[in-house]
JSON list of C-alpha atoms and ligand atoms in Angstrom, two decimals:
[
{"chain": "T", "resi": 1, "resn": "UNK", "atom": "CA", "xyz": [16.62, 8.05, -0.04]},
{"chain": "T", "resi": 2, "resn": "UNK", "atom": "CA", "xyz": [14.05, 6.24, -1.96]},
{"chain": "T", "resi": 3, "resn": "UNK", "atom": "CA", "xyz": [12.26, 7.04, -5.24]},
{"chain": "T", "resi": 4, "resn": "UNK", "atom": "CA", "xyz": [8.71, 5.86, -5.81]},
{"chain": "T", "resi": 5, "resn": "UNK", "atom": "CA", "xyz": [5.93, 5.83, -8.41]},
{"chain": "T", "resi": 6, "resn": "UNK", "atom": "CA", "xyz": [2.25, 4.98, -8.05]},
{"chain": "T", "resi": 7, "resn": "UNK", "atom": "CA", "xyz": [1.89, 2.37, -10.79]},
{"chain": "T", "resi": 8, "resn": "UNK", "atom": "CA", "xyz": [-1.80, 1.79, -10.41]},
{"chain": "T", "resi": 9, "resn": "UNK", "atom": "CA", "xyz": [-3.98, 4.22, -8.50]},
{"chain": "T", "resi": 10, "resn": "UNK", "atom": "CA", "xyz": [-6.32, 2.03, -6.34]},
{"chain": "T", "resi": 11, "resn": "UNK", "atom": "CA", "xyz": [-10.02, 2.16, -7.23]},
{"chain": "T", "resi": 12, "resn": "UNK", "atom": "CA", "xyz": [-13.33, 0.81, -5.95]},
{"chain": "T", "resi": 13, "resn": "UNK", "atom": "CA", "xyz": [-16.49, 1.38, -7.92]},
{"chain": "T", "resi": 14, "resn": "UNK", "atom": "CA", "xyz": [-19.76, -0.19, -8.80]},
{"chain": "T", "resi": 15, "resn": "UNK", "atom": "CA", "xyz": [-20.80, -0.48, -12.51]},
{"chain": "T", "resi": 16, "resn": "UNK", "atom": "CA", "xyz": [-23.58, -2.54, -14.07]},
{"chain": "T", "resi": 17, "resn": "UNK", "atom": "CA", "xyz": [-24.30, -4.30, -10.84]},
{"chain": "T", "resi": 18, "resn": "UNK", "atom": "CA", "xyz": [-20.76, -5.47, -10.35]},
{"chain": "T", "resi": 19, "resn": "UNK", "atom": "CA", "xyz": [-17.87, -4.12, -8.15]},
{"chain": "T", "resi": 20, "resn": "UNK", "atom": "CA", "xyz": [-14.54, -3.24, -9.82]},
{"chain": "T", "resi": 21, "resn": "UNK", "atom": "CA", "xyz": [-11.81, -3.05, -7.29]},
{"chain": "T", "resi": 22, "resn": "UNK", "atom": "CA", "xyz": [-8.02, -3.18, -7.20]},
{"chain": "T", "resi": 23, "resn": "UNK", "atom": "CA", "xyz": [-5.59, -1.69, -4.67]},
{"chain": "T", "resi": 24, "resn": "UNK", "atom": "CA", "xyz": [-3.06, 0.99, -5.19]},
{"chain": "T", "resi": 25, "resn": "UNK", "atom": "CA", "xyz": [0.25, -0.54, -6.37]},
{"chain": "T", "resi": 26, "resn": "UNK", "atom": "CA", "xyz": [3.34, 1.44, -5.74]},
{"chain": "T", "resi": 27, "resn": "UNK", "atom": "CA", "xyz": [6.86, 0.82, -7.06]},
{"chain": "T", "resi": 28, "resn": "UNK", "atom": "CA", "xyz": [9.77, 1.90, -4.76]},
{"chain": "T", "resi": 29, "resn": "UNK", "atom": "CA", "xyz": [13.43, 2.00, -5.80]},
{"chain": "T", "resi": 30, "resn": "UNK", "atom": "CA", "xyz": [16.09, 2.21, -3.21]},
{"chain": "T", "resi": 31, "resn": "UNK", "atom": "CA", "xyz": [19.74, 1.06, -3.28]},
{"chain": "T", "resi": 32, "resn": "UNK", "atom": "CA", "xyz": [19.27, -0.71, -6.63]},
{"chain": "T", "resi": 33, "resn": "UNK", "atom": "CA", "xyz": [16.25, -2.73, -5.35]},
{"chain": "T", "resi": 34, "resn": "UNK", "atom": "CA", "xyz": [12.89, -2.72, -7.06]},
{"chain": "T", "resi": 35, "resn": "UNK", "atom": "CA", "xyz": [10.01, -3.11, -4.54]},
{"chain": "T", "resi": 36, "resn": "UNK", "atom": "CA", "xyz": [6.35, -3.49, -5.18]},
{"chain": "T", "resi": 37, "resn": "UNK", "atom": "CA", "xyz": [3.74, -2.60, -2.48]},
{"chain": "T", "resi": 38, "resn": "UNK", "atom": "CA", "xyz": [0.34, -4.33, -2.92]},
{"chain": "T", "resi": 39, "resn": "UNK", "atom": "CA", "xyz": [0.27, -5.85, -6.43]},
{"chain": "T", "resi": 40, "resn": "UNK", "atom": "CA", "xyz": [-3.54, -5.69, -6.51]},
{"chain": "T", "resi": 41, "resn": "UNK", "atom": "CA", "xyz": [-5.76, -7.84, -8.85]},
{"chain": "T", "resi": 42, "resn": "UNK", "atom": "CA", "xyz": [-5.69, -6.09, -12.12]},
{"chain": "T", "resi": 43, "resn": "UNK", "atom": "CA", "xyz": [-3.13, -8.09, -14.08]},
{"chain": "T", "resi": 44, "resn": "UNK", "atom": "CA", "xyz": [-3.26, -6.20, -17.34]},
{"chain": "T", "resi": 45, "resn": "UNK", "atom": "CA", "xyz": [-2.93, -2.81, -15.66]},
{"chain": "T", "resi": 46, "resn": "UNK", "atom": "CA", "xyz": [-0.05, -3.94, -13.52]},
{"chain": "T", "resi": 47, "resn": "UNK", "atom": "CA", "xyz": [2.04, -5.53, -16.31]},
{"chain": "T", "resi": 48, "resn": "UNK", "atom": "CA", "xyz": [1.39, -2.46, -18.64]},
{"chain": "T", "resi": 49, "resn": "UNK", "atom": "CA", "xyz": [2.57, -0.11, -15.90]},
{"chain": "T", "resi": 50, "resn": "UNK", "atom": "CA", "xyz": [5.68, -2.14, -15.11]},
{"chain": "T", "resi": 51, "resn": "UNK", "atom": "CA", "xyz": [6.55, -2.22, -18.74]},
{"chain": "T", "resi": 52, "resn": "UNK", "atom": "CA", "xyz": [6.29, 1.56, -18.92]},
{"chain": "T", "resi": 53, "resn": "UNK", "atom": "CA", "xyz": [8.95, 1.69, -16.23]},
{"chain": "T", "resi": 54, "resn": "UNK", "atom": "CA", "xyz": [11.15, -0.68, -18.34]},
{"chain": "T", "resi": 55, "resn": "UNK", "atom": "CA", "xyz": [10.67, -3.50, -15.78]},
{"chain": "T", "resi": 56, "resn": "UNK", "atom": "CA", "xyz": [9.46, -7.07, -15.99]},
{"chain": "T", "resi": 57, "resn": "UNK", "atom": "CA", "xyz": [8.00, -9.21, -13.23]},
{"chain": "T", "resi": 58, "resn": "UNK", "atom": "CA", "xyz": [11.57, -10.89, -12.88]},
{"chain": "T", "resi": 59, "resn": "UNK", "atom": "CA", "xyz": [13.12, -7.51, -11.96]},
{"chain": "T", "resi": 60, "resn": "UNK", "atom": "CA", "xyz": [11.21, -7.16, -8.70]},
{"chain": "T", "resi": 61, "resn": "UNK", "atom": "CA", "xyz": [13.18, -8.04, -5.51]},
{"chain": "T", "resi": 62, "resn": "UNK", "atom": "CA", "xyz": [10.43, -7.60, -2.80]},
{"chain": "T", "resi": 63, "resn": "UNK", "atom": "CA", "xyz": [6.66, -7.49, -2.69]},
{"chain": "T", "resi": 64, "resn": "UNK", "atom": "CA", "xyz": [5.15, -6.07, 0.43]},
{"chain": "T", "resi": 65, "resn": "UNK", "atom": "CA", "xyz": [1.47, -6.88, 1.34]},
{"chain": "T", "resi": 66, "resn": "UNK", "atom": "CA", "xyz": [-0.13, -4.31, 3.64]},
{"chain": "T", "resi": 67, "resn": "UNK", "atom": "CA", "xyz": [-2.66, -7.02, 4.34]},
{"chain": "T", "resi": 68, "resn": "UNK", "atom": "CA", "xyz": [-4.12, -10.20, 2.80]},
{"chain": "T", "resi": 69, "resn": "UNK", "atom": "CA", "xyz": [-7.39, -8.97, 1.24]},
{"chain": "T", "resi": 70, "resn": "UNK", "atom": "CA", "xyz": [-7.47, -10.23, -2.38]},
{"chain": "T", "resi": 71, "resn": "UNK", "atom": "CA", "xyz": [-7.92, -6.85, -3.96]},
{"chain": "T", "resi": 72, "resn": "UNK", "atom": "CA", "xyz": [-4.35, -6.11, -2.63]},
{"chain": "T", "resi": 73, "resn": "UNK", "atom": "CA", "xyz": [-2.67, -9.55, -2.81]},
{"chain": "T", "resi": 74, "resn": "UNK", "atom": "CA", "xyz": [-4.01, -11.62, -5.65]},
{"chain": "T", "resi": 75, "resn": "UNK", "atom": "CA", "xyz": [-1.05, -10.97, -8.08]},
{"chain": "T", "resi": 76, "resn": "UNK", "atom": "CA", "xyz": [1.75, -11.67, -5.39]},
{"chain": "T", "resi": 77, "resn": "UNK", "atom": "CA", "xyz": [2.81, -14.85, -7.14]},
{"chain": "T", "resi": 78, "resn": "UNK", "atom": "CA", "xyz": [3.74, -13.36, -10.63]},
{"chain": "T", "resi": 79, "resn": "UNK", "atom": "CA", "xyz": [7.10, -11.98, -9.40]},
{"chain": "T", "resi": 80, "resn": "UNK", "atom": "CA", "xyz": [9.28, -15.02, -9.91]},
{"chain": "T", "resi": 81, "resn": "UNK", "atom": "CA", "xyz": [12.34, -13.73, -8.14]},
{"chain": "T", "resi": 82, "resn": "UNK", "atom": "CA", "xyz": [10.83, -11.77, -5.31]},
{"chain": "T", "resi": 83, "resn": "UNK", "atom": "CA", "xyz": [10.59, -12.33, -1.61]},
{"chain": "T", "resi": 84, "resn": "UNK", "atom": "CA", "xyz": [7.27, -11.37, -0.06]},
{"chain": "T", "resi": 85, "resn": "UNK", "atom": "CA", "xyz": [6.96, -9.42, 3.08]},
{"chain": "T", "resi": 86, "resn": "UNK", "atom": "CA", "xyz": [4.02, -8.78, 5.43]},
{"chain": "T", "resi": 87, "resn": "UNK", "atom": "CA", "xyz": [3.83, -7.07, 8.80]},
{"chain": "T", "resi": 88, "resn": "UNK", "atom": "CA", "xyz": [6.32, -9.56, 10.46]},
{"chain": "T", "resi": 89, "resn": "UNK", "atom": "CA", "xyz": [7.76, -12.05, 7.99]},
{"chain": "T", "resi": 90, "resn": "UNK", "atom": "CA", "xyz": [9.69, -12.66, 4.81]},
{"chain": "T", "resi": 91, "resn": "UNK", "atom": "CA", "xyz": [8.45, -15.49, 2.55]},
{"chain": "T", "resi": 92, "resn": "UNK", "atom": "CA", "xyz": [10.24, -17.03, -0.37]},
{"chain": "T", "resi": 93, "resn": "UNK", "atom": "CA", "xyz": [9.13, -19.19, -3.27]},
{"chain": "T", "resi": 94, "resn": "UNK", "atom": "CA", "xyz": [11.57, -21.82, -1.95]},
{"chain": "T", "resi": 95, "resn": "UNK", "atom": "CA", "xyz": [8.94, -22.05, 0.88]},
{"chain": "T", "resi": 96, "resn": "UNK", "atom": "CA", "xyz": [11.15, -20.39, 3.55]},
{"chain": "T", "resi": 97, "resn": "UNK", "atom": "CA", "xyz": [9.71, -18.11, 6.25]},
{"chain": "T", "resi": 98, "resn": "UNK", "atom": "CA", "xyz": [11.82, -15.84, 8.46]},
{"chain": "T", "resi": 99, "resn": "UNK", "atom": "CA", "xyz": [11.27, -12.76, 10.55]},
{"chain": "T", "resi": 100, "resn": "UNK", "atom": "CA", "xyz": [12.23, -9.30, 9.40]},
{"chain": "T", "resi": 101, "resn": "UNK", "atom": "CA", "xyz": [13.45, -6.59, 11.69]},
{"chain": "T", "resi": 102, "resn": "UNK", "atom": "CA", "xyz": [10.91, -3.89, 10.78]},
{"chain": "T", "resi": 103, "resn": "UNK", "atom": "CA", "xyz": [12.70, -2.74, 7.57]},
{"chain": "T", "resi": 104, "resn": "UNK", "atom": "CA", "xyz": [12.75, -3.92, 3.99]},
{"chain": "T", "resi": 105, "resn": "UNK", "atom": "CA", "xyz": [16.17, -5.73, 3.78]},
{"chain": "T", "resi": 106, "resn": "UNK", "atom": "CA", "xyz": [18.83, -3.47, 2.26]},
{"chain": "T", "resi": 107, "resn": "UNK", "atom": "CA", "xyz": [16.84, -0.33, 2.64]},
{"chain": "T", "resi": 108, "resn": "UNK", "atom": "CA", "xyz": [15.76, 2.33, 5.21]},
{"chain": "T", "resi": 109, "resn": "UNK", "atom": "CA", "xyz": [12.02, 1.69, 4.41]},
{"chain": "T", "resi": 110, "resn": "UNK", "atom": "CA", "xyz": [10.24, 0.96, 7.62]},
{"chain": "T", "resi": 111, "resn": "UNK", "atom": "CA", "xyz": [7.39, -1.46, 8.01]},
{"chain": "T", "resi": 112, "resn": "UNK", "atom": "CA", "xyz": [5.01, -0.44, 10.89]},
{"chain": "T", "resi": 113, "resn": "UNK", "atom": "CA", "xyz": [1.95, -2.19, 12.26]},
{"chain": "T", "resi": 114, "resn": "UNK", "atom": "CA", "xyz": [-1.26, -0.34, 11.32]},
{"chain": "T", "resi": 115, "resn": "UNK", "atom": "CA", "xyz": [-4.13, -2.48, 12.60]},
{"chain": "T", "resi": 116, "resn": "UNK", "atom": "CA", "xyz": [-7.85, -1.88, 12.41]},
{"chain": "T", "resi": 117, "resn": "UNK", "atom": "CA", "xyz": [-9.01, -2.48, 8.87]},
{"chain": "T", "resi": 118, "resn": "UNK", "atom": "CA", "xyz": [-7.81, -6.03, 8.93]},
{"chain": "T", "resi": 119, "resn": "UNK", "atom": "CA", "xyz": [-6.57, -8.60, 11.42]},
{"chain": "T", "resi": 120, "resn": "UNK", "atom": "CA", "xyz": [-2.90, -8.14, 10.05]},
{"chain": "T", "resi": 121, "resn": "UNK", "atom": "CA", "xyz": [-1.99, -4.86, 8.57]},
{"chain": "T", "resi": 122, "resn": "UNK", "atom": "CA", "xyz": [1.12, -2.78, 8.11]},
{"chain": "T", "resi": 123, "resn": "UNK", "atom": "CA", "xyz": [2.02, 0.47, 6.29]},
{"chain": "T", "resi": 124, "resn": "UNK", "atom": "CA", "xyz": [5.38, 1.69, 4.94]},
{"chain": "T", "resi": 125, "resn": "UNK", "atom": "CA", "xyz": [7.38, 4.73, 5.85]},
{"chain": "T", "resi": 126, "resn": "UNK", "atom": "CA", "xyz": [9.40, 5.86, 2.83]},
{"chain": "T", "resi": 127, "resn": "UNK", "atom": "CA", "xyz": [11.93, 8.79, 3.04]},
{"chain": "T", "resi": 128, "resn": "UNK", "atom": "CA", "xyz": [12.13, 10.63, -0.26]},
{"chain": "T", "resi": 129, "resn": "UNK", "atom": "CA", "xyz": [13.84, 13.68, -1.46]},
{"chain": "T", "resi": 130, "resn": "UNK", "atom": "CA", "xyz": [11.04, 15.26, -3.41]},
{"chain": "T", "resi": 131, "resn": "UNK", "atom": "CA", "xyz": [8.05, 14.39, -1.05]},
{"chain": "T", "resi": 132, "resn": "UNK", "atom": "CA", "xyz": [9.65, 14.15, 2.29]},
{"chain": "T", "resi": 133, "resn": "UNK", "atom": "CA", "xyz": [8.18, 11.22, 4.31]},
{"chain": "T", "resi": 134, "resn": "UNK", "atom": "CA", "xyz": [5.76, 9.27, 2.24]},
{"chain": "T", "resi": 135, "resn": "UNK", "atom": "CA", "xyz": [3.47, 6.71, 4.08]},
{"chain": "T", "resi": 136, "resn": "UNK", "atom": "CA", "xyz": [2.13, 3.92, 1.98]},
{"chain": "T", "resi": 137, "resn": "UNK", "atom": "CA", "xyz": [-0.89, 3.35, 4.08]},
{"chain": "T", "resi": 138, "resn": "UNK", "atom": "CA", "xyz": [-2.76, 0.34, 2.60]},
{"chain": "T", "resi": 139, "resn": "UNK", "atom": "CA", "xyz": [-6.46, 0.39, 3.69]},
{"chain": "T", "resi": 140, "resn": "UNK", "atom": "CA", "xyz": [-5.82, 2.45, 6.88]},
{"chain": "T", "resi": 141, "resn": "UNK", "atom": "CA", "xyz": [-7.33, 5.01, 4.53]},
{"chain": "T", "resi": 142, "resn": "UNK", "atom": "CA", "xyz": [-9.26, 4.32, 1.32]},
{"chain": "T", "resi": 143, "resn": "UNK", "atom": "CA", "xyz": [-12.10, 5.81, -0.67]},
{"chain": "T", "resi": 144, "resn": "UNK", "atom": "CA", "xyz": [-14.73, 4.66, -3.16]},
{"chain": "T", "resi": 145, "resn": "UNK", "atom": "CA", "xyz": [-14.71, 6.60, -6.34]},
{"chain": "T", "resi": 146, "resn": "UNK", "atom": "CA", "xyz": [-18.13, 8.15, -5.49]},
{"chain": "T", "resi": 147, "resn": "UNK", "atom": "CA", "xyz": [-16.83, 9.52, -2.18]},
{"chain": "T", "resi": 148, "resn": "UNK", "atom": "CA", "xyz": [-15.17, 12.88, -1.87]},
{"chain": "T", "resi": 149, "resn": "UNK", "atom": "CA", "xyz": [-11.56, 12.46, -0.58]},
{"chain": "T", "resi": 150, "resn": "UNK", "atom": "CA", "xyz": [-11.54, 14.96, 2.28]},
{"chain": "T", "resi": 151, "resn": "UNK", "atom": "CA", "xyz": [-7.96, 15.28, 3.64]},
{"chain": "T", "resi": 152, "resn": "UNK", "atom": "CA", "xyz": [-8.21, 17.54, 6.63]},
{"chain": "T", "resi": 153, "resn": "UNK", "atom": "CA", "xyz": [-7.08, 15.77, 9.82]},
{"chain": "T", "resi": 154, "resn": "UNK", "atom": "CA", "xyz": [-10.58, 15.42, 11.40]},
{"chain": "T", "resi": 155, "resn": "UNK", "atom": "CA", "xyz": [-12.16, 13.96, 8.26]},
{"chain": "T", "resi": 156, "resn": "UNK", "atom": "CA", "xyz": [-9.17, 11.54, 7.87]},
{"chain": "T", "resi": 157, "resn": "UNK", "atom": "CA", "xyz": [-9.54, 10.21, 11.38]},
{"chain": "T", "resi": 158, "resn": "UNK", "atom": "CA", "xyz": [-13.37, 9.98, 11.16]},
{"chain": "T", "resi": 159, "resn": "UNK", "atom": "CA", "xyz": [-13.74, 8.67, 7.62]},
{"chain": "T", "resi": 160, "resn": "UNK", "atom": "CA", "xyz": [-16.05, 5.60, 7.55]},
{"chain": "T", "resi": 161, "resn": "UNK", "atom": "CA", "xyz": [-14.49, 2.26, 6.68]},
{"chain": "T", "resi": 162, "resn": "UNK", "atom": "CA", "xyz": [-17.42, -0.15, 6.01]},
{"chain": "T", "resi": 163, "resn": "UNK", "atom": "CA", "xyz": [-15.09, -3.15, 6.49]},
{"chain": "T", "resi": 164, "resn": "UNK", "atom": "CA", "xyz": [-13.38, -2.05, 9.58]},
{"chain": "T", "resi": 165, "resn": "UNK", "atom": "CA", "xyz": [-12.38, -4.97, 11.96]},
{"chain": "T", "resi": 166, "resn": "UNK", "atom": "CA", "xyz": [-11.54, -2.79, 15.01]},
{"chain": "T", "resi": 167, "resn": "UNK", "atom": "CA", "xyz": [-12.53, 0.89, 15.02]},
{"chain": "T", "resi": 168, "resn": "UNK", "atom": "CA", "xyz": [-10.30, 1.91, 17.98]},
{"chain": "T", "resi": 169, "resn": "UNK", "atom": "CA", "xyz": [-7.24, 0.38, 16.41]},
{"chain": "T", "resi": 170, "resn": "UNK", "atom": "CA", "xyz": [-8.07, 1.98, 13.06]},
{"chain": "T", "resi": 171, "resn": "UNK", "atom": "CA", "xyz": [-8.30, 5.42, 14.60]},
{"chain": "T", "resi": 172, "resn": "UNK", "atom": "CA", "xyz": [-4.95, 4.90, 16.41]},
{"chain": "T", "resi": 173, "resn": "UNK", "atom": "CA", "xyz": [-3.37, 3.77, 13.20]},
{"chain": "T", "resi": 174, "resn": "UNK", "atom": "CA", "xyz": [-4.63, 6.79, 11.32]},
{"chain": "T", "resi": 175, "resn": "UNK", "atom": "CA", "xyz": [-3.38, 9.16, 13.93]},
{"chain": "T", "resi": 176, "resn": "UNK", "atom": "CA", "xyz": [0.01, 7.53, 13.83]},
{"chain": "T", "resi": 177, "resn": "UNK", "atom": "CA", "xyz": [0.45, 7.81, 10.07]},
{"chain": "T", "resi": 178, "resn": "UNK", "atom": "CA", "xyz": [-0.94, 11.29, 9.84]},
{"chain": "T", "resi": 179, "resn": "UNK", "atom": "CA", "xyz": [1.78, 12.39, 12.44]},
{"chain": "T", "resi": 180, "resn": "UNK", "atom": "CA", "xyz": [4.46, 10.65, 10.54]},
{"chain": "T", "resi": 181, "resn": "UNK", "atom": "CA", "xyz": [3.63, 11.59, 6.95]},
{"chain": "T", "resi": 182, "resn": "UNK", "atom": "CA", "xyz": [4.17, 14.49, 4.65]},
{"chain": "T", "resi": 183, "resn": "UNK", "atom": "CA", "xyz": [2.26, 12.61, 1.97]},
{"chain": "T", "resi": 184, "resn": "UNK", "atom": "CA", "xyz": [0.01, 9.53, 2.22]},
{"chain": "T", "resi": 185, "resn": "UNK", "atom": "CA", "xyz": [-0.71, 7.03, -0.51]},
{"chain": "T", "resi": 186, "resn": "UNK", "atom": "CA", "xyz": [-4.10, 5.38, 0.25]},
{"chain": "T", "resi": 187, "resn": "UNK", "atom": "CA", "xyz": [-5.23, 1.82, -0.56]},
{"chain": "T", "resi": 188, "resn": "UNK", "atom": "CA", "xyz": [-7.82, 3.16, -2.97]},
{"chain": "T", "resi": 189, "resn": "UNK", "atom": "CA", "xyz": [-7.80, 6.78, -4.02]},
{"chain": "T", "resi": 190, "resn": "UNK", "atom": "CA", "xyz": [-5.33, 9.51, -4.75]},
{"chain": "T", "resi": 191, "resn": "UNK", "atom": "CA", "xyz": [-2.09, 10.27, -3.08]},
{"chain": "T", "resi": 192, "resn": "UNK", "atom": "CA", "xyz": [-2.40, 13.44, -0.90]},
{"chain": "T", "resi": 193, "resn": "UNK", "atom": "CA", "xyz": [-0.42, 15.90, 1.08]},
{"chain": "T", "resi": 194, "resn": "UNK", "atom": "CA", "xyz": [-1.09, 15.99, 4.91]},
{"chain": "T", "resi": 195, "resn": "UNK", "atom": "CA", "xyz": [-2.12, 19.35, 6.22]},
{"chain": "T", "resi": 196, "resn": "UNK", "atom": "CA", "xyz": [0.11, 20.10, 9.16]},
{"chain": "X", "resi": 1, "resn": "ZN", "atom": "ZN1", "xyz": [-8.63, -2.60, -0.34]}
]
């Protein structure tokens, strides 16, 4: 079983004519491994929140990118000892690339394809003792700070994504993760319980 903590709750807001955006960053611990999902682009907030966990960038074994948008991926290079995973591959700072088998190595955490918001996109299925199955969704679901976060099934499936690449795929991805999850961690916004 894994333990997890939302280190940075993703946000997206406009202020003084400028957009302020960074993704949700989640720390997962399983079998002695420290895993970061979507490091985001707020360096100060990320480093501060790691420090609060008693961790430094050197302690992270894997960094997972749900997709390549900069608000999720900008800080990926600061974890000197980590390998980086996306929907299909494992990358190292020795410049190697190899396939993964749908799980984060050494764990039971599944990496599933969840297309629609971006050309390449994946989500994580994390089994936990306290929250059951937690899906770290990336931008399959995300909200601006000005939007009400409605979490009934219909609202989740129909929620407008202004940056959608493929609407049909996005709806399929949403249905898939809603079915799997007890709790969902969105790309921007608050973690919520799925109404069954
Ligand atoms: Zn995003």
